Amino acid sequence: MGILKGKDILHGNQFTRKEIESIIKVASEFEKELKRRNNLPLLRGKILATLFFEPSTRTRLSFETSMQRLGGGVISMGPVEGSSVAKGETLTDTARTIAQYADVIVIRHPRIGSAKEVADAVSIPVINAGDGAGQHPTQALLDIYTIYKELGSLKDLTISLVGDLKNGRTVHALVEVLSHFGVQFYFVAPDILQMPKEITERLKEKACKVVETDDLVMAASKSDLIYMTRIQKERFADLSEYEKVKGSFIIDRTFLEKLGKKITLLHPLPRVHEIHPDVDDYSGAAYFRQVRNGVYVRMALLAMVFGKR
Ligand code: NCD
């Protein structure tokens, strides 16, 4: 195949439908393989560098886990206080330095477009693990893999995306990836946190149906799946605005019982108030299975970037 060999992974809209299907296929092959043994040493001798300028639990640790299960090594930079960034080094100089040590860079940074800047500055592949309120393409791929596994197909789906659609990079990337599969979307958000217009327009051009609403009960009643998100407090210039919207949508057991049908629930995590812990043992609550899928999908992406699939 070799379709991702040597490539950067920067944006949800960079993938064709065929590429997405290949990634799902490789991830599911790796998932099966990892049930038999705990490593798959395709990347022995390769080094992955993580460069994180924003907090992370799952994204960084799952990339590190994935690289180690593939037999490769990991070097990590972050928090900023421990590095020359604290002395005023530019992002591109830091990246050029790391490119002398590593074979692939995974970067998270608060500025939209930062991963692309780094990709333009170095010759090794760069993977965007979140550029501010921009994109988070590897999350989108693990999300679509989870949707495929939980629902058994990507055909004729109706999906509600709920919460902070303006600032949420996971939803920005996920809708791009899903747009190849003719999804019916409900965008459930307070007015000030609705999906950026240019993304919604692009979806409509690709023949996806989009309904914007703040009525979660209505949207859920029509959906196969709800993708909840955290209100992105760190992106608010005025915290009083955050206070106004922070508890807008909450799913708890009572909500699901009233809904009266089974629904699948995803969340990129971390959750704050959006999903009550009393939902965790509900059969459709798939957010911790989603976390685990992150390893298979990131293993697939790394193997493919190095041309090993
Ligand atoms: C998300 C992120 O960092 O964008 N987390 C993740 O990568 N799983 C979601 C969030 O922070 O709300």
mmCIF file of C-alpha atoms and ligand atoms in Angstrom:
data_model
loop_
_atom_site.group_PDB
_atom_site.id
_atom_site.type_symbol
_atom_site.label_atom_id
_atom_site.label_comp_id
_atom_site.label_asym_id
_atom_site.label_seq_id
_atom_site.Cartn_x
_atom_site.Cartn_y
_atom_site.Cartn_z
ATOM 1 C CA MET A 1 0.000 0.000 0.000
ATOM 2 C CA GLY A 2 2.399 2.662 1.264
ATOM 3 C CA ILE A 3 -0.264 5.381 1.009
ATOM 4 C CA LEU A 4 0.930 7.369 4.035
ATOM 5 C CA LYS A 5 4.644 6.638 3.652
ATOM 6 C CA GLY A 6 6.735 9.688 4.542
ATOM 7 C CA LYS A 7 3.643 11.877 4.843
ATOM 8 C CA ASP A 8 2.658 14.417 7.476
ATOM 9 C CA ILE A 9 -0.671 14.001 9.267
ATOM 10 C CA LEU A 10 -1.970 17.527 9.760
ATOM 11 C CA HIS A 11 -5.655 17.910 8.946
ATOM 12 C CA GLY A 12 -8.852 15.862 8.875
ATOM 13 C CA ASN A 13 -9.519 16.895 5.282
ATOM 14 C CA GLN A 14 -6.278 15.447 3.909
ATOM 15 C CA PHE A 15 -7.603 11.867 3.707
ATOM 16 C CA THR A 16 -9.525 10.199 0.907
ATOM 17 C CA ARG A 17 -12.257 7.713 1.703
ATOM 18 C CA LYS A 18 -9.965 4.922 0.512
ATOM 19 C CA GLU A 19 -7.190 6.034 2.851
ATOM 20 C CA ILE A 20 -9.562 6.120 5.806
ATOM 21 C CA GLU A 21 -10.769 2.623 4.977
ATOM 22 C CA SER A 22 -7.144 1.400 4.770
ATOM 23 C CA ILE A 23 -6.298 2.924 8.155
ATOM 24 C CA ILE A 24 -9.336 1.199 9.692
ATOM 25 C CA LYS A 25 -8.243 -2.079 8.128
ATOM 26 C CA VAL A 26 -4.679 -1.865 9.429
ATOM 27 C CA ALA A 27 -5.871 -0.794 12.900
ATOM 28 C CA SER A 28 -8.182 -3.768 13.090
ATOM 29 C CA GLU A 29 -5.393 -6.103 11.932
ATOM 30 C CA PHE A 30 -3.166 -4.712 14.718
ATOM 31 C CA GLU A 31 -5.959 -5.013 17.270
ATOM 32 C CA LYS A 32 -6.315 -8.714 16.474
ATOM 33 C CA GLU A 33 -2.558 -9.198 16.558
ATOM 34 C CA LEU A 34 -2.262 -7.518 19.966
ATOM 35 C CA LYS A 35 -4.796 -9.943 21.407
ATOM 36 C CA ARG A 36 -2.289 -12.731 20.680
ATOM 37 C CA ARG A 37 0.905 -10.979 21.781
ATOM 38 C CA ASN A 38 1.792 -7.653 23.298
ATOM 39 C CA ASN A 39 4.182 -6.316 20.694
ATOM 40 C CA LEU A 40 4.609 -6.110 16.956
ATOM 41 C CA PRO A 41 8.177 -4.982 16.299
ATOM 42 C CA LEU A 42 7.848 -3.346 12.877
ATOM 43 C CA LEU A 43 9.653 -0.130 13.824
ATOM 44 C CA ARG A 44 12.757 -1.346 15.625
ATOM 45 C CA GLY A 45 15.430 1.340 15.676
ATOM 46 C CA LYS A 46 13.042 4.188 14.853
ATOM 47 C CA ILE A 47 12.548 7.065 17.286
ATOM 48 C CA LEU A 48 9.401 9.083 17.860
ATOM 49 C CA ALA A 49 9.623 12.503 19.523
ATOM 50 C CA THR A 50 6.656 13.967 21.358
ATOM 51 C CA LEU A 51 6.643 17.759 21.595
ATOM 52 C CA PHE A 52 3.737 18.890 23.769
ATOM 53 C CA PHE A 53 3.090 22.538 24.627
ATOM 54 C CA GLU A 54 -0.393 21.870 26.009
ATOM 55 C CA PRO A 55 -1.640 19.346 28.591
ATOM 56 C CA SER A 56 -2.287 15.801 27.425
ATOM 57 C CA THR A 57 -2.910 12.404 28.953
ATOM 58 C CA ARG A 58 -4.314 10.115 26.258
ATOM 59 C CA THR A 59 -2.802 11.536 23.105
ATOM 60 C CA ARG A 60 0.779 11.627 24.315
ATOM 61 C CA LEU A 61 0.703 8.377 26.268
ATOM 62 C CA SER A 62 -1.069 6.464 23.502
ATOM 63 C CA PHE A 63 1.471 7.636 20.909
ATOM 64 C CA GLU A 64 4.262 6.552 23.245
ATOM 65 C CA THR A 65 2.539 3.222 23.909
ATOM 66 C CA SER A 66 1.979 2.671 20.192
ATOM 67 C CA MET A 67 5.589 3.379 19.284
ATOM 68 C CA GLN A 68 6.868 1.076 22.028
ATOM 69 C CA ARG A 69 4.511 -1.751 21.074
ATOM 70 C CA LEU A 70 5.900 -1.398 17.541
ATOM 71 C CA GLY A 71 9.402 -1.853 18.947
ATOM 72 C CA GLY A 72 10.502 1.772 18.460
ATOM 73 C CA GLY A 73 11.885 4.261 20.953
ATOM 74 C CA VAL A 74 10.433 7.493 22.310
ATOM 75 C CA ILE A 75 11.895 10.830 23.359
ATOM 76 C CA SER A 76 9.640 13.464 24.925
ATOM 77 C CA MET A 77 9.797 17.191 25.294
ATOM 78 C CA GLY A 78 7.478 19.226 27.465
ATOM 79 C CA PRO A 79 6.552 21.033 29.696
ATOM 80 C CA VAL A 80 8.072 24.221 28.335
ATOM 81 C CA GLU A 81 9.828 25.118 31.630
ATOM 82 C CA GLY A 82 12.240 22.231 31.191
ATOM 83 C CA SER A 83 13.457 23.186 27.713
ATOM 84 C CA SER A 84 15.082 25.986 25.744
ATOM 85 C CA VAL A 85 11.637 27.255 24.785
ATOM 86 C CA ALA A 86 11.783 28.893 28.227
ATOM 87 C CA LYS A 87 14.876 30.792 26.954
ATOM 88 C CA GLY A 88 12.943 32.135 23.973
ATOM 89 C CA GLU A 89 13.740 29.551 21.299
ATOM 90 C CA THR A 90 11.319 29.607 18.360
ATOM 91 C CA LEU A 91 9.059 26.668 17.601
ATOM 92 C CA THR A 92 10.764 25.995 14.271
ATOM 93 C CA ASP A 93 14.270 26.022 15.811
ATOM 94 C CA THR A 94 13.089 23.588 18.495
ATOM 95 C CA ALA A 95 11.564 21.363 15.807
ATOM 96 C CA ARG A 96 14.677 21.502 13.596
ATOM 97 C CA THR A 97 16.715 20.404 16.592
ATOM 98 C CA ILE A 98 14.442 17.481 17.397
ATOM 99 C CA ALA A 99 14.555 16.423 13.746
ATOM 100 C CA GLN A 100 18.288 15.759 14.244
ATOM 101 C CA TYR A 101 17.409 13.111 16.843
ATOM 102 C CA ALA A 102 14.096 11.552 15.856
ATOM 103 C CA ASP A 103 12.434 9.936 12.807
ATOM 104 C CA VAL A 104 8.930 11.330 13.400
ATOM 105 C CA ILE A 105 7.569 14.255 15.446
ATOM 106 C CA VAL A 106 4.207 14.349 17.219
ATOM 107 C CA ILE A 107 3.347 17.907 18.205
ATOM 108 C CA ARG A 108 0.624 19.640 20.248
ATOM 109 C CA HIS A 109 0.712 23.430 20.434
ATOM 110 C CA PRO A 110 -1.842 26.161 21.274
ATOM 111 C CA ARG A 111 -1.507 27.996 17.926
ATOM 112 C CA ILE A 112 -3.703 27.087 14.940
ATOM 113 C CA GLY A 113 -1.420 26.112 12.072
ATOM 114 C CA SER A 114 1.576 25.327 14.316
ATOM 115 C CA ALA A 115 1.908 21.697 13.203
ATOM 116 C CA LYS A 116 1.983 22.815 9.564
ATOM 117 C CA GLU A 117 4.717 25.374 10.389
ATOM 118 C CA VAL A 118 6.791 22.602 11.929
ATOM 119 C CA ALA A 119 6.111 20.263 8.999
ATOM 120 C CA ASP A 120 7.333 22.961 6.603
ATOM 121 C CA ALA A 121 10.518 23.422 8.640
ATOM 122 C CA VAL A 122 11.681 19.799 8.905
ATOM 123 C CA SER A 123 12.087 16.909 6.496
ATOM 124 C CA ILE A 124 10.817 14.096 8.759
ATOM 125 C CA PRO A 125 7.068 13.329 9.051
ATOM 126 C CA VAL A 126 5.103 15.511 11.483
ATOM 127 C CA ILE A 127 1.877 14.439 13.162
ATOM 128 C CA ASN A 128 -0.535 17.071 14.486
ATOM 129 C CA ALA A 129 -1.717 16.061 17.955
ATOM 130 C CA GLY A 130 -3.789 19.245 18.317
ATOM 131 C CA ASP A 131 -3.077 22.798 17.071
ATOM 132 C CA GLY A 132 -5.078 25.062 19.372
ATOM 133 C CA ALA A 133 -8.715 25.245 18.305
ATOM 134 C CA GLY A 134 -7.713 23.916 14.873
ATOM 135 C CA GLN A 135 -7.453 20.207 14.111
ATOM 136 C CA HIS A 136 -6.781 16.862 15.795
ATOM 137 C CA PRO A 137 -6.698 14.368 12.908
ATOM 138 C CA THR A 138 -5.444 11.276 14.749
ATOM 139 C CA GLN A 139 -8.271 11.638 17.274
ATOM 140 C CA ALA A 140 -10.717 11.803 14.351
ATOM 141 C CA LEU A 141 -9.349 8.548 12.964
ATOM 142 C CA LEU A 142 -9.595 6.728 16.286
ATOM 143 C CA ASP A 143 -13.108 8.145 16.621
ATOM 144 C CA ILE A 144 -14.207 6.841 13.225
ATOM 145 C CA TYR A 145 -12.590 3.475 13.996
ATOM 146 C CA THR A 146 -14.605 3.375 17.226
ATOM 147 C CA ILE A 147 -17.817 4.326 15.416
ATOM 148 C CA TYR A 148 -17.221 1.572 12.866
ATOM 149 C CA LYS A 149 -16.600 -0.999 15.605
ATOM 150 C CA GLU A 150 -19.456 0.040 17.860
ATOM 151 C CA LEU A 151 -22.086 0.375 15.116
ATOM 152 C CA GLY A 152 -20.773 -2.286 12.731
ATOM 153 C CA SER A 153 -20.785 -0.022 9.657
ATOM 154 C CA LEU A 154 -20.317 3.555 8.467
ATOM 155 C CA LYS A 155 -23.409 3.523 6.259
ATOM 156 C CA ASP A 156 -26.482 5.738 6.778
ATOM 157 C CA LEU A 157 -25.356 7.167 10.095
ATOM 158 C CA THR A 158 -27.040 9.948 12.039
ATOM 159 C CA ILE A 159 -24.666 11.528 14.524
ATOM 160 C CA SER A 160 -25.130 14.298 17.090
ATOM 161 C CA LEU A 161 -22.026 16.307 17.957
ATOM 162 C CA VAL A 162 -22.600 18.136 21.221
ATOM 163 C CA GLY A 163 -20.875 20.877 23.211
ATOM 164 C CA ASP A 164 -18.130 23.230 22.078
ATOM 165 C CA LEU A 165 -18.193 22.901 18.310
ATOM 166 C CA LYS A 166 -16.558 26.286 17.816
ATOM 167 C CA ASN A 167 -13.333 25.581 19.707
ATOM 168 C CA GLY A 168 -13.249 21.772 19.714
ATOM 169 C CA ARG A 169 -10.477 20.534 17.436
ATOM 170 C CA THR A 170 -11.639 16.922 17.770
ATOM 171 C CA VAL A 171 -15.025 17.694 16.185
ATOM 172 C CA HIS A 172 -13.433 19.907 13.510
ATOM 173 C CA ALA A 173 -11.331 16.950 12.384
ATOM 174 C CA LEU A 174 -13.979 14.277 12.919
ATOM 175 C CA VAL A 175 -16.609 15.845 10.640
ATOM 176 C CA GLU A 176 -14.035 16.106 7.834
ATOM 177 C CA VAL A 177 -13.258 12.411 8.137
ATOM 178 C CA LEU A 178 -16.940 11.438 8.399
ATOM 179 C CA SER A 179 -17.906 13.635 5.445
ATOM 180 C CA HIS A 180 -16.830 10.875 3.022
ATOM 181 C CA PHE A 181 -19.548 8.602 4.351
ATOM 182 C CA GLY A 182 -22.692 10.674 3.780
ATOM 183 C CA VAL A 183 -23.524 11.252 7.427
ATOM 184 C CA GLN A 184 -26.573 13.145 8.689
ATOM 185 C CA PHE A 185 -25.266 15.542 11.361
ATOM 186 C CA TYR A 186 -26.972 17.285 14.253
ATOM 187 C CA PHE A 187 -24.741 20.036 15.634
ATOM 188 C CA VAL A 188 -25.948 20.651 19.184
ATOM 189 C CA ALA A 189 -24.389 23.730 20.760
ATOM 190 C CA PRO A 190 -25.215 27.070 22.347
ATOM 191 C CA ASP A 191 -25.382 29.714 19.591
ATOM 192 C CA ILE A 192 -21.977 31.188 20.442
ATOM 193 C CA LEU A 193 -20.297 27.763 20.250
ATOM 194 C CA GLN A 194 -21.648 26.508 16.915
ATOM 195 C CA MET A 195 -19.444 24.914 14.267
ATOM 196 C CA PRO A 196 -17.371 27.385 12.202
ATOM 197 C CA LYS A 197 -19.261 28.335 9.009
ATOM 198 C CA GLU A 198 -16.498 27.307 6.609
ATOM 199 C CA ILE A 199 -16.602 23.739 7.960
ATOM 200 C CA THR A 200 -20.407 23.501 7.752
ATOM 201 C CA GLU A 201 -20.331 24.854 4.180
ATOM 202 C CA ARG A 202 -17.755 22.262 3.144
ATOM 203 C CA LEU A 203 -19.890 19.467 4.614
ATOM 204 C CA LYS A 204 -22.926 20.629 2.685
ATOM 205 C CA GLU A 205 -20.873 20.709 -0.530
ATOM 206 C CA LYS A 206 -20.013 17.084 0.142
ATOM 207 C CA ALA A 207 -23.729 16.243 0.374
ATOM 208 C CA CYS A 208 -23.874 15.785 4.158
ATOM 209 C CA LYS A 209 -27.057 16.962 5.856
ATOM 210 C CA VAL A 210 -26.474 19.367 8.733
ATOM 211 C CA VAL A 211 -28.997 20.559 11.317
ATOM 212 C CA GLU A 212 -27.826 23.161 13.844
ATOM 213 C CA THR A 213 -29.811 23.184 17.083
ATOM 214 C CA ASP A 214 -29.607 23.587 20.850
ATOM 215 C CA ASP A 215 -32.222 20.879 21.435
ATOM 216 C CA LEU A 216 -30.276 17.841 22.662
ATOM 217 C CA VAL A 217 -33.381 15.715 23.358
ATOM 218 C CA MET A 218 -34.661 16.136 19.777
ATOM 219 C CA ALA A 219 -31.231 15.493 18.228
ATOM 220 C CA ALA A 220 -30.571 12.426 20.406
ATOM 221 C CA SER A 221 -33.971 10.944 19.556
ATOM 222 C CA LYS A 222 -32.986 10.950 15.867
ATOM 223 C CA SER A 223 -29.345 9.815 16.280
ATOM 224 C CA ASP A 224 -27.454 6.523 16.369
ATOM 225 C CA LEU A 225 -24.606 8.088 18.256
ATOM 226 C CA ILE A 226 -23.822 11.095 20.427
ATOM 227 C CA TYR A 227 -20.325 12.569 20.450
ATOM 228 C CA MET A 228 -20.070 14.718 23.583
ATOM 229 C CA THR A 229 -17.334 17.314 24.039
ATOM 230 C CA ARG A 230 -15.975 19.482 26.825
ATOM 231 C CA ILE A 231 -16.553 23.238 26.706
ATOM 232 C CA GLN A 232 -12.985 24.393 25.965
ATOM 233 C CA LYS A 233 -12.494 26.750 28.908
ATOM 234 C CA GLU A 234 -8.894 27.560 27.939
ATOM 235 C CA ARG A 235 -10.041 29.103 24.624
ATOM 236 C CA PHE A 236 -12.304 31.751 26.253
ATOM 237 C CA ALA A 237 -10.829 35.251 26.432
ATOM 238 C CA ASP A 238 -13.646 36.217 28.842
ATOM 239 C CA LEU A 239 -14.280 33.625 31.576
ATOM 240 C CA SER A 240 -17.719 35.089 32.354
ATOM 241 C CA GLU A 241 -18.742 33.878 28.864
ATOM 242 C CA TYR A 242 -17.549 30.384 29.825
ATOM 243 C CA GLU A 243 -19.585 30.504 33.037
ATOM 244 C CA LYS A 244 -22.727 31.190 30.980
ATOM 245 C CA VAL A 245 -22.380 28.080 28.811
ATOM 246 C CA LYS A 246 -20.425 25.602 30.918
ATOM 247 C CA GLY A 247 -23.301 23.349 32.017
ATOM 248 C CA SER A 248 -25.293 23.622 28.769
ATOM 249 C CA PHE A 249 -25.559 19.909 27.969
ATOM 250 C CA ILE A 250 -25.311 17.049 30.436
ATOM 251 C CA ILE A 251 -26.023 13.386 29.829
ATOM 252 C CA ASP A 252 -26.910 11.261 32.821
ATOM 253 C CA ARG A 253 -28.767 8.015 33.419
ATOM 254 C CA THR A 254 -32.142 9.760 33.676
ATOM 255 C CA PHE A 255 -31.580 11.373 30.274
ATOM 256 C CA LEU A 256 -30.859 7.963 28.712
ATOM 257 C CA GLU A 257 -33.831 6.306 30.386
ATOM 258 C CA LYS A 258 -36.155 9.033 29.097
ATOM 259 C CA LEU A 259 -34.683 8.641 25.614
ATOM 260 C CA GLY A 260 -36.045 5.115 25.635
ATOM 261 C CA LYS A 261 -33.721 3.605 23.003
ATOM 262 C CA LYS A 262 -30.154 2.395 22.947
ATOM 263 C CA ILE A 263 -27.640 4.985 21.824
ATOM 264 C CA THR A 264 -23.848 4.932 21.526
ATOM 265 C CA LEU A 265 -21.949 7.571 23.489
ATOM 266 C CA LEU A 266 -18.462 8.772 22.624
ATOM 267 C CA HIS A 267 -16.306 11.499 24.180
ATOM 268 C CA PRO A 268 -12.655 12.328 23.376
ATOM 269 C CA LEU A 269 -12.112 12.938 27.119
ATOM 270 C CA PRO A 270 -11.293 14.570 29.472
ATOM 271 C CA ARG A 271 -14.911 15.056 30.574
ATOM 272 C CA VAL A 272 -15.764 17.746 33.068
ATOM 273 C CA HIS A 273 -19.538 17.956 33.599
ATOM 274 C CA GLU A 274 -20.921 16.637 30.285
ATOM 275 C CA ILE A 275 -21.296 12.934 31.075
ATOM 276 C CA HIS A 276 -22.314 11.893 34.554
ATOM 277 C CA PRO A 277 -20.348 8.917 35.944
ATOM 278 C CA ASP A 278 -23.673 7.105 36.492
ATOM 279 C CA VAL A 279 -23.639 6.492 32.718
ATOM 280 C CA ASP A 280 -20.319 4.622 32.743
ATOM 281 C CA ASP A 281 -21.798 1.124 33.043
ATOM 282 C CA TYR A 282 -24.436 1.786 30.333
ATOM 283 C CA SER A 283 -23.818 -0.627 27.440
ATOM 284 C CA GLY A 284 -23.608 2.177 24.850
ATOM 285 C CA ALA A 285 -21.036 4.174 26.846
ATOM 286 C CA ALA A 286 -18.017 3.542 24.634
ATOM 287 C CA TYR A 287 -15.621 6.298 25.709
ATOM 288 C CA PHE A 288 -13.121 4.062 27.484
ATOM 289 C CA ARG A 289 -13.190 1.558 24.618
ATOM 290 C CA GLN A 290 -12.533 4.604 22.430
ATOM 291 C CA VAL A 291 -9.415 5.366 24.510
ATOM 292 C CA ARG A 292 -8.100 1.858 23.909
ATOM 293 C CA ASN A 293 -8.759 2.106 20.168
ATOM 294 C CA GLY A 294 -6.377 5.068 20.163
ATOM 295 C CA VAL A 295 -3.479 2.658 20.504
ATOM 296 C CA TYR A 296 -4.481 0.475 17.529
ATOM 297 C CA VAL A 297 -5.131 3.459 15.280
ATOM 298 C CA ARG A 298 -1.927 5.287 16.238
ATOM 299 C CA MET A 299 0.040 2.066 15.744
ATOM 300 C CA ALA A 300 -1.516 1.810 12.287
ATOM 301 C CA LEU A 301 -0.649 5.425 11.467
ATOM 302 C CA LEU A 302 2.955 5.076 12.615
ATOM 303 C CA ALA A 303 3.479 1.813 10.737
ATOM 304 C CA MET A 304 1.973 3.382 7.605
ATOM 305 C CA VAL A 305 4.018 6.591 7.869
ATOM 306 C CA PHE A 306 7.146 4.419 7.926
ATOM 307 C CA GLY A 307 5.881 2.428 4.935
ATOM 308 C CA LYS A 308 5.462 -0.780 6.933
ATOM 309 C CA ARG A 309 1.845 -1.229 5.796
HETATM 310 C C1 NCD B 1 -9.106 16.549 23.393
HETATM 311 C C2 NCD B 1 -8.129 17.600 22.963
HETATM 312 O O1 NCD B 1 -7.043 17.746 23.523
HETATM 313 O O2 NCD B 1 -8.478 18.285 21.996
HETATM 314 N N1 NCD B 1 -8.539 15.523 24.146
HETATM 315 C C3 NCD B 1 -7.923 14.481 23.493
HETATM 316 O O3 NCD B 1 -6.973 14.649 22.768
HETATM 317 N N2 NCD B 1 -8.443 13.266 23.688
HETATM 318 C C4 NCD B 1 -10.382 17.060 23.907
HETATM 319 C C5 NCD B 1 -10.406 18.114 24.973
HETATM 320 O O4 NCD B 1 -9.386 18.548 25.490
HETATM 321 O O5 NCD B 1 -11.534 18.496 25.335
#
